[in-house]
Amino acid sequence: MPTAPTPSPSAGPTHPGTFDARTLLYMWMSGVFVTCLLLANILGVKLFQFDLRLFGSDLSVEHTVGMLTFPVTFVLTDLLNEYFGKRAARRVTYIAFAMGLLAFVLIFVARRMPILSGIPGTATQDAFENIFGAASLMYIASMVAFLVGSLLDIFLFGVFKRLTGGKLVWFRATGSTIVSQLFDSFVVTFVFFVLLQRLTGGEAASALFVIKTALTGYVLKFVISVLLTPVIYLGRWAIRRFIGLTPLSATSSDA
């Protein structure tokens, strides 16, 4: 009686080191997502300011440079939601949040390690603490804002997709991001400048400062979100062209 041929260990999905295109795409998008979150939290200690001419008026935009990577996470969230469903998008959000907490713990331990000073090219204790110590409260605030904003973005994306019957990609992608980033801006500003300051014995910022900082940061996020709308279409084209995937239907149970 003939026996079935033994599959080659280097071919096909049965090989432990082989992944199909859909799985690889999910892995790469997850990796970029986690990287952007971690960088946002580390870079958050630096603030920037520039003047923006909007609707005939001058607006001074003040915010942390850490927010520059967050629009990328919202684009990825929309694409994950589009092709893998809200459950898969939430999974990446939870993984990124967990990795952010892990990074926070490791940074905390690193700050407590005794330093070997005087080695060229290495940081002094003051320099190391100035960056990572000052960023610790902002790190916590941005993590909370990230979780709230990402989960809200995933929820609204699904709502808009069902309302439009799977059409108007720009509306559900940009609309969900614009609304969720409004909450993100206010959450991170309030948590850092008010809530955490009070919990740590610091001086809480005034309501006017919180509103101004949140709104000016949101204006920048709004502009970036609109400018990144074509990236959604480009991502859809690339996924269809090179991966061969099609978006989930609006009636899918996980869409």
PDB file of C-alpha atoms in Angstrom:
ATOM      1  CA  MET A   1       0.000   0.000   0.000  1.00  0.00           C
ATOM      2  CA  PRO A   2       1.581   3.284  -1.078  1.00  0.00           C
ATOM      3  CA  THR A   3       2.358   5.809   1.613  1.00  0.00           C
ATOM      4  CA  ALA A   4       1.752   9.516   1.396  1.00  0.00           C
ATOM      5  CA  PRO A   5       4.817  11.523   0.434  1.00  0.00           C
ATOM      6  CA  THR A   6       6.581  13.260   3.276  1.00  0.00           C
ATOM      7  CA  PRO A   7       6.343  17.047   2.891  1.00  0.00           C
ATOM      8  CA  SER A   8       9.568  18.951   2.511  1.00  0.00           C
ATOM      9  CA  PRO A   9      10.590  20.625   5.793  1.00  0.00           C
ATOM     10  CA  SER A  10      11.390  23.841   3.953  1.00  0.00           C
ATOM     11  CA  ALA A  11       8.162  24.165   1.990  1.00  0.00           C
ATOM     12  CA  GLY A  12       4.590  24.935   2.856  1.00  0.00           C
ATOM     13  CA  PRO A  13       2.918  26.318   5.963  1.00  0.00           C
ATOM     14  CA  THR A  14       3.738  23.147   7.937  1.00  0.00           C
ATOM     15  CA  HIS A  15       7.327  24.310   8.425  1.00  0.00           C
ATOM     16  CA  PRO A  16       7.630  26.063  11.812  1.00  0.00           C
ATOM     17  CA  GLY A  17       9.589  28.949  10.312  1.00  0.00           C
ATOM     18  CA  THR A  18       7.130  29.625   7.493  1.00  0.00           C
ATOM     19  CA  PHE A  19       4.280  32.144   7.723  1.00  0.00           C
ATOM     20  CA  ASP A  20       1.715  33.055   5.131  1.00  0.00           C
ATOM     21  CA  ALA A  21       1.550  36.598   3.734  1.00  0.00           C
ATOM     22  CA  ARG A  22      -1.401  37.563   5.936  1.00  0.00           C
ATOM     23  CA  THR A  23       0.415  36.549   9.115  1.00  0.00           C
ATOM     24  CA  LEU A  24       3.625  38.297   8.050  1.00  0.00           C
ATOM     25  CA  LEU A  25       1.714  41.502   7.344  1.00  0.00           C
ATOM     26  CA  TYR A  26       0.120  41.361  10.776  1.00  0.00           C
ATOM     27  CA  MET A  27       3.517  40.802  12.407  1.00  0.00           C
ATOM     28  CA  TRP A  28       5.179  43.706  10.583  1.00  0.00           C
ATOM     29  CA  MET A  29       2.325  46.099  11.289  1.00  0.00           C
ATOM     30  CA  SER A  30       2.339  45.069  14.939  1.00  0.00           C
ATOM     31  CA  GLY A  31       6.100  45.627  15.154  1.00  0.00           C
ATOM     32  CA  VAL A  32       5.884  49.126  13.673  1.00  0.00           C
ATOM     33  CA  PHE A  33       2.944  49.892  15.966  1.00  0.00           C
ATOM     34  CA  VAL A  34       4.853  48.879  19.116  1.00  0.00           C
ATOM     35  CA  THR A  35       7.968  50.786  17.974  1.00  0.00           C
ATOM     36  CA  CYS A  36       5.996  53.986  17.444  1.00  0.00           C
ATOM     37  CA  LEU A  37       4.410  53.745  20.875  1.00  0.00           C
ATOM     38  CA  LEU A  38       7.713  53.138  22.654  1.00  0.00           C
ATOM     39  CA  LEU A  39       9.411  56.003  20.799  1.00  0.00           C
ATOM     40  CA  ALA A  40       6.532  58.356  21.584  1.00  0.00           C
ATOM     41  CA  ASN A  41       6.921  57.674  25.286  1.00  0.00           C
ATOM     42  CA  ILE A  42      10.717  58.056  25.260  1.00  0.00           C
ATOM     43  CA  LEU A  43      10.767  61.191  23.090  1.00  0.00           C
ATOM     44  CA  GLY A  44       7.983  62.811  25.090  1.00  0.00           C
ATOM     45  CA  VAL A  45      10.388  64.684  27.369  1.00  0.00           C
ATOM     46  CA  LYS A  46      11.153  67.207  24.599  1.00  0.00           C
ATOM     47  CA  LEU A  47       8.667  69.993  23.869  1.00  0.00           C
ATOM     48  CA  PHE A  48       8.458  72.062  20.704  1.00  0.00           C
ATOM     49  CA  GLN A  49       6.803  75.308  19.667  1.00  0.00           C
ATOM     50  CA  PHE A  50       6.121  76.972  16.345  1.00  0.00           C
ATOM     51  CA  ASP A  51       3.623  79.452  14.925  1.00  0.00           C
ATOM     52  CA  LEU A  52       0.930  78.239  12.544  1.00  0.00           C
ATOM     53  CA  ARG A  53      -1.155  80.453  10.260  1.00  0.00           C
ATOM     54  CA  LEU A  54      -4.700  79.066  10.296  1.00  0.00           C
ATOM     55  CA  PHE A  55      -7.865  80.695   8.945  1.00  0.00           C
ATOM     56  CA  GLY A  56      -6.162  84.088   8.875  1.00  0.00           C
ATOM     57  CA  SER A  57      -4.994  83.916  12.488  1.00  0.00           C
ATOM     58  CA  ASP A  58      -1.655  83.092  14.074  1.00  0.00           C
ATOM     59  CA  LEU A  59      -1.678  80.077  16.371  1.00  0.00           C
ATOM     60  CA  SER A  60       1.236  79.079  18.586  1.00  0.00           C
ATOM     61  CA  VAL A  61       1.488  75.290  18.602  1.00  0.00           C
ATOM     62  CA  GLU A  62       3.107  73.831  21.717  1.00  0.00           C
ATOM     63  CA  HIS A  63       3.395  70.118  22.363  1.00  0.00           C
ATOM     64  CA  THR A  64       5.717  67.204  22.976  1.00  0.00           C
ATOM     65  CA  VAL A  65       7.634  65.704  20.063  1.00  0.00           C
ATOM     66  CA  GLY A  66       6.442  62.322  21.270  1.00  0.00           C
ATOM     67  CA  MET A  67       3.050  62.963  19.685  1.00  0.00           C
ATOM     68  CA  LEU A  68       4.606  62.881  16.203  1.00  0.00           C
ATOM     69  CA  THR A  69       4.582  59.080  16.125  1.00  0.00           C
ATOM     70  CA  PHE A  70       1.001  58.698  17.318  1.00  0.00           C
ATOM     71  CA  PRO A  71      -0.611  59.517  13.934  1.00  0.00           C
ATOM     72  CA  VAL A  72       1.302  56.534  12.547  1.00  0.00           C
ATOM     73  CA  THR A  73      -0.280  54.272  15.167  1.00  0.00           C
ATOM     74  CA  PHE A  74      -3.737  55.531  14.230  1.00  0.00           C
ATOM     75  CA  VAL A  75      -3.099  54.828  10.526  1.00  0.00           C
ATOM     76  CA  LEU A  76      -1.945  51.324  11.430  1.00  0.00           C
ATOM     77  CA  THR A  77      -4.973  50.861  13.683  1.00  0.00           C
ATOM     78  CA  ASP A  78      -7.281  51.750  10.791  1.00  0.00           C
ATOM     79  CA  LEU A  79      -5.532  49.343   8.409  1.00  0.00           C
ATOM     80  CA  LEU A  80      -5.549  46.571  10.999  1.00  0.00           C
ATOM     81  CA  ASN A  81      -9.233  47.202  11.596  1.00  0.00           C
ATOM     82  CA  GLU A  82      -9.895  47.197   7.855  1.00  0.00           C
ATOM     83  CA  TYR A  83      -8.158  43.916   7.036  1.00  0.00           C
ATOM     84  CA  PHE A  84      -8.082  41.939  10.282  1.00  0.00           C
ATOM     85  CA  GLY A  85     -11.077  43.237  12.238  1.00  0.00           C
ATOM     86  CA  LYS A  86     -11.521  45.130  15.490  1.00  0.00           C
ATOM     87  CA  ARG A  87     -10.539  42.138  17.623  1.00  0.00           C
ATOM     88  CA  ALA A  88      -7.137  41.895  15.922  1.00  0.00           C
ATOM     89  CA  ALA A  89      -6.662  45.674  16.141  1.00  0.00           C
ATOM     90  CA  ARG A  90      -7.441  45.629  19.867  1.00  0.00           C
ATOM     91  CA  ARG A  91      -4.993  42.754  20.335  1.00  0.00           C
ATOM     92  CA  VAL A  92      -2.161  44.842  18.876  1.00  0.00           C
ATOM     93  CA  THR A  93      -3.195  47.754  21.102  1.00  0.00           C
ATOM     94  CA  TYR A  94      -3.055  45.570  24.202  1.00  0.00           C
ATOM     95  CA  ILE A  95       0.313  44.091  23.176  1.00  0.00           C
ATOM     96  CA  ALA A  96       1.754  47.572  22.595  1.00  0.00           C
ATOM     97  CA  PHE A  97       0.396  48.762  25.936  1.00  0.00           C
ATOM     98  CA  ALA A  98       1.936  45.751  27.706  1.00  0.00           C
ATOM     99  CA  MET A  99       5.301  46.348  25.992  1.00  0.00           C
ATOM    100  CA  GLY A 100       5.108  49.987  27.016  1.00  0.00           C
ATOM    101  CA  LEU A 101       4.644  48.943  30.634  1.00  0.00           C
ATOM    102  CA  LEU A 102       7.542  46.498  30.331  1.00  0.00           C
ATOM    103  CA  ALA A 103       9.748  49.267  28.933  1.00  0.00           C
ATOM    104  CA  PHE A 104       8.715  51.529  31.797  1.00  0.00           C
ATOM    105  CA  VAL A 105       9.752  48.899  34.362  1.00  0.00           C
ATOM    106  CA  LEU A 106      13.097  48.288  32.627  1.00  0.00           C
ATOM    107  CA  ILE A 107      13.810  52.020  32.415  1.00  0.00           C
ATOM    108  CA  PHE A 108      12.981  52.338  36.122  1.00  0.00           C
ATOM    109  CA  VAL A 109      15.449  49.539  36.952  1.00  0.00           C
ATOM    110  CA  ALA A 110      18.098  51.089  34.687  1.00  0.00           C
ATOM    111  CA  ARG A 111      17.773  54.407  36.528  1.00  0.00           C
ATOM    112  CA  ARG A 112      18.488  52.620  39.820  1.00  0.00           C
ATOM    113  CA  MET A 113      21.602  50.814  38.583  1.00  0.00           C
ATOM    114  CA  PRO A 114      24.960  52.171  39.871  1.00  0.00           C
ATOM    115  CA  ILE A 115      26.741  54.133  37.175  1.00  0.00           C
ATOM    116  CA  LEU A 116      30.297  53.738  35.899  1.00  0.00           C
ATOM    117  CA  SER A 117      31.235  57.304  35.027  1.00  0.00           C
ATOM    118  CA  GLY A 118      34.117  58.767  33.083  1.00  0.00           C
ATOM    119  CA  ILE A 119      33.823  56.487  30.037  1.00  0.00           C
ATOM    120  CA  PRO A 120      33.847  58.493  26.767  1.00  0.00           C
ATOM    121  CA  GLY A 121      30.623  58.236  24.804  1.00  0.00           C
ATOM    122  CA  THR A 122      28.469  57.222  27.784  1.00  0.00           C
ATOM    123  CA  ALA A 123      25.916  59.292  29.665  1.00  0.00           C
ATOM    124  CA  THR A 124      26.521  60.803  33.073  1.00  0.00           C
ATOM    125  CA  GLN A 125      24.066  60.018  35.850  1.00  0.00           C
ATOM    126  CA  ASP A 126      22.655  63.548  35.699  1.00  0.00           C
ATOM    127  CA  ALA A 127      22.160  63.392  31.936  1.00  0.00           C
ATOM    128  CA  PHE A 128      20.579  59.929  32.094  1.00  0.00           C
ATOM    129  CA  GLU A 129      18.257  60.921  34.917  1.00  0.00           C
ATOM    130  CA  ASN A 130      17.404  64.226  33.266  1.00  0.00           C
ATOM    131  CA  ILE A 131      16.040  62.403  30.231  1.00  0.00           C
ATOM    132  CA  PHE A 132      14.488  59.233  31.614  1.00  0.00           C
ATOM    133  CA  GLY A 133      13.573  60.568  35.046  1.00  0.00           C
ATOM    134  CA  ALA A 134      11.810  63.636  33.674  1.00  0.00           C
ATOM    135  CA  ALA A 135      10.001  61.481  31.115  1.00  0.00           C
ATOM    136  CA  SER A 136       8.558  59.053  33.660  1.00  0.00           C
ATOM    137  CA  LEU A 137       5.402  61.038  34.439  1.00  0.00           C
ATOM    138  CA  MET A 138       4.859  61.906  30.779  1.00  0.00           C
ATOM    139  CA  TYR A 139       5.369  58.222  29.981  1.00  0.00           C
ATOM    140  CA  ILE A 140       2.492  57.247  32.267  1.00  0.00           C
ATOM    141  CA  ALA A 141       0.241  59.992  30.903  1.00  0.00           C
ATOM    142  CA  SER A 142       0.908  59.094  27.276  1.00  0.00           C
ATOM    143  CA  MET A 143       0.287  55.402  27.951  1.00  0.00           C
ATOM    144  CA  VAL A 144      -3.126  56.150  29.438  1.00  0.00           C
ATOM    145  CA  ALA A 145      -3.976  58.500  26.566  1.00  0.00           C
ATOM    146  CA  PHE A 146      -2.761  55.950  24.015  1.00  0.00           C
ATOM    147  CA  LEU A 147      -5.003  53.208  25.384  1.00  0.00           C
ATOM    148  CA  VAL A 148      -8.065  55.464  25.513  1.00  0.00           C
ATOM    149  CA  GLY A 149      -7.433  56.971  22.073  1.00  0.00           C
ATOM    150  CA  SER A 150      -6.637  53.694  20.309  1.00  0.00           C
ATOM    151  CA  LEU A 151      -9.629  51.792  21.661  1.00  0.00           C
ATOM    152  CA  LEU A 152     -11.912  54.718  20.811  1.00  0.00           C
ATOM    153  CA  ASP A 153     -10.447  54.890  17.304  1.00  0.00           C
ATOM    154  CA  ILE A 154     -11.074  51.159  16.772  1.00  0.00           C
ATOM    155  CA  PHE A 155     -14.670  51.492  17.997  1.00  0.00           C
ATOM    156  CA  LEU A 156     -15.489  54.569  15.895  1.00  0.00           C
ATOM    157  CA  PHE A 157     -13.869  53.084  12.777  1.00  0.00           C
ATOM    158  CA  GLY A 158     -16.239  50.114  13.004  1.00  0.00           C
ATOM    159  CA  VAL A 159     -19.242  52.376  13.617  1.00  0.00           C
ATOM    160  CA  PHE A 160     -18.454  54.603  10.620  1.00  0.00           C
ATOM    161  CA  LYS A 161     -17.778  51.571   8.422  1.00  0.00           C
ATOM    162  CA  ARG A 162     -21.196  50.106   9.192  1.00  0.00           C
ATOM    163  CA  LEU A 163     -22.942  53.474   8.735  1.00  0.00           C
ATOM    164  CA  THR A 164     -21.377  53.946   5.285  1.00  0.00           C
ATOM    165  CA  GLY A 165     -21.806  50.327   4.211  1.00  0.00           C
ATOM    166  CA  GLY A 166     -18.073  49.884   3.757  1.00  0.00           C
ATOM    167  CA  LYS A 167     -17.769  52.930   1.477  1.00  0.00           C
ATOM    168  CA  LEU A 168     -16.121  56.328   2.015  1.00  0.00           C
ATOM    169  CA  VAL A 169     -12.777  55.047   3.276  1.00  0.00           C
ATOM    170  CA  TRP A 170     -11.527  58.589   3.909  1.00  0.00           C
ATOM    171  CA  PHE A 171     -14.544  59.344   6.118  1.00  0.00           C
ATOM    172  CA  ARG A 172     -14.199  56.395   8.496  1.00  0.00           C
ATOM    173  CA  ALA A 173     -10.397  56.560   8.606  1.00  0.00           C
ATOM    174  CA  THR A 174     -10.008  60.306   9.074  1.00  0.00           C
ATOM    175  CA  GLY A 175     -13.228  60.746  11.062  1.00  0.00           C
ATOM    176  CA  SER A 176     -12.409  58.098  13.650  1.00  0.00           C
ATOM    177  CA  THR A 177      -8.858  59.403  14.014  1.00  0.00           C
ATOM    178  CA  ILE A 178      -9.886  63.040  14.378  1.00  0.00           C
ATOM    179  CA  VAL A 179     -12.399  62.261  17.134  1.00  0.00           C
ATOM    180  CA  SER A 180     -10.161  59.814  19.013  1.00  0.00           C
ATOM    181  CA  GLN A 181      -7.158  62.157  18.897  1.00  0.00           C
ATOM    182  CA  LEU A 182      -9.243  64.906  20.464  1.00  0.00           C
ATOM    183  CA  PHE A 183      -9.752  62.655  23.474  1.00  0.00           C
ATOM    184  CA  ASP A 184      -6.100  61.580  23.324  1.00  0.00           C
ATOM    185  CA  SER A 185      -4.906  65.196  23.488  1.00  0.00           C
ATOM    186  CA  PHE A 186      -7.073  66.115  26.449  1.00  0.00           C
ATOM    187  CA  VAL A 187      -6.382  62.891  28.346  1.00  0.00           C
ATOM    188  CA  VAL A 188      -2.574  63.121  28.092  1.00  0.00           C
ATOM    189  CA  THR A 189      -2.592  66.840  28.970  1.00  0.00           C
ATOM    190  CA  PHE A 190      -4.941  66.467  31.935  1.00  0.00           C
ATOM    191  CA  VAL A 191      -3.279  63.336  33.326  1.00  0.00           C
ATOM    192  CA  PHE A 192       0.250  64.781  33.123  1.00  0.00           C
ATOM    193  CA  PHE A 193      -0.283  68.433  34.056  1.00  0.00           C
ATOM    194  CA  VAL A 194      -3.069  67.972  36.620  1.00  0.00           C
ATOM    195  CA  LEU A 195      -3.693  64.455  37.913  1.00  0.00           C
ATOM    196  CA  LEU A 196      -0.106  63.186  38.201  1.00  0.00           C
ATOM    197  CA  GLN A 197       1.138  66.529  39.525  1.00  0.00           C
ATOM    198  CA  ARG A 198      -1.374  66.382  42.351  1.00  0.00           C
ATOM    199  CA  LEU A 199      -0.604  62.743  43.111  1.00  0.00           C
ATOM    200  CA  THR A 200       3.151  63.458  43.292  1.00  0.00           C
ATOM    201  CA  GLY A 201       2.861  66.678  45.275  1.00  0.00           C
ATOM    202  CA  GLY A 202       3.581  68.963  42.333  1.00  0.00           C
ATOM    203  CA  GLU A 203       1.748  72.077  41.230  1.00  0.00           C
ATOM    204  CA  ALA A 204      -1.202  71.327  38.970  1.00  0.00           C
ATOM    205  CA  ALA A 205      -1.604  73.451  35.862  1.00  0.00           C
ATOM    206  CA  SER A 206      -4.553  75.780  35.432  1.00  0.00           C
ATOM    207  CA  ALA A 207      -7.608  74.754  33.450  1.00  0.00           C
ATOM    208  CA  LEU A 208      -6.785  77.432  30.859  1.00  0.00           C
ATOM    209  CA  PHE A 209      -3.285  76.013  30.337  1.00  0.00           C
ATOM    210  CA  VAL A 210      -4.651  72.471  29.975  1.00  0.00           C
ATOM    211  CA  ILE A 211      -7.258  73.544  27.437  1.00  0.00           C
ATOM    212  CA  LYS A 212      -4.765  75.653  25.450  1.00  0.00           C
ATOM    213  CA  THR A 213      -2.099  72.955  25.371  1.00  0.00           C
ATOM    214  CA  ALA A 214      -4.585  70.211  24.473  1.00  0.00           C
ATOM    215  CA  LEU A 215      -6.239  72.243  21.733  1.00  0.00           C
ATOM    216  CA  THR A 216      -3.019  73.468  20.132  1.00  0.00           C
ATOM    217  CA  GLY A 217      -1.661  69.930  20.141  1.00  0.00           C
ATOM    218  CA  TYR A 218      -4.915  68.670  18.689  1.00  0.00           C
ATOM    219  CA  VAL A 219      -4.767  71.189  15.847  1.00  0.00           C
ATOM    220  CA  LEU A 220      -1.411  69.744  14.863  1.00  0.00           C
ATOM    221  CA  LYS A 221      -2.749  66.183  15.126  1.00  0.00           C
ATOM    222  CA  PHE A 222      -5.769  67.219  13.055  1.00  0.00           C
ATOM    223  CA  VAL A 223      -3.558  68.582  10.277  1.00  0.00           C
ATOM    224  CA  ILE A 224      -1.334  65.502  10.353  1.00  0.00           C
ATOM    225  CA  SER A 225      -4.368  63.187  10.264  1.00  0.00           C
ATOM    226  CA  VAL A 226      -5.760  64.925   7.182  1.00  0.00           C
ATOM    227  CA  LEU A 227      -2.373  64.839   5.461  1.00  0.00           C
ATOM    228  CA  LEU A 228      -2.029  61.129   6.247  1.00  0.00           C
ATOM    229  CA  THR A 229      -5.410  60.244   4.699  1.00  0.00           C
ATOM    230  CA  PRO A 230      -3.793  59.362   1.332  1.00  0.00           C
ATOM    231  CA  VAL A 231      -1.534  56.959   3.244  1.00  0.00           C
ATOM    232  CA  ILE A 232      -4.633  54.875   4.051  1.00  0.00           C
ATOM    233  CA  TYR A 233      -5.390  54.549   0.338  1.00  0.00           C
ATOM    234  CA  LEU A 234      -1.747  53.830  -0.424  1.00  0.00           C
ATOM    235  CA  GLY A 235      -1.695  51.153   2.257  1.00  0.00           C
ATOM    236  CA  ARG A 236      -4.880  49.581   0.887  1.00  0.00           C
ATOM    237  CA  TRP A 237      -3.388  49.535  -2.611  1.00  0.00           C
ATOM    238  CA  ALA A 238      -0.110  48.009  -1.411  1.00  0.00           C
ATOM    239  CA  ILE A 239      -1.868  45.332   0.638  1.00  0.00           C
ATOM    240  CA  ARG A 240      -4.112  44.406  -2.282  1.00  0.00           C
ATOM    241  CA  ARG A 241      -1.272  44.557  -4.834  1.00  0.00           C
ATOM    242  CA  PHE A 242       1.477  42.724  -2.963  1.00  0.00           C
ATOM    243  CA  ILE A 243      -0.362  40.685  -0.323  1.00  0.00           C
ATOM    244  CA  GLY A 244      -3.571  39.953  -2.176  1.00  0.00           C
ATOM    245  CA  LEU A 245      -5.878  40.742   0.751  1.00  0.00           C
ATOM    246  CA  THR A 246      -9.246  42.446   0.521  1.00  0.00           C
ATOM    247  CA  PRO A 247     -10.884  44.489   3.296  1.00  0.00           C
ATOM    248  CA  LEU A 248     -13.416  42.809   5.562  1.00  0.00           C
ATOM    249  CA  SER A 249     -17.002  43.555   4.625  1.00  0.00           C
ATOM    250  CA  ALA A 250     -19.014  46.034   6.668  1.00  0.00           C
ATOM    251  CA  THR A 251     -21.375  43.215   7.680  1.00  0.00           C
ATOM    252  CA  SER A 252     -18.608  40.951   8.961  1.00  0.00           C
ATOM    253  CA  SER A 253     -19.020  40.091  12.645  1.00  0.00           C
ATOM    254  CA  ASP A 254     -15.499  41.342  13.327  1.00  0.00           C
ATOM    255  CA  ALA A 255     -15.527  44.365  11.019  1.00  0.00           C
TER     256      ALA A 255
END
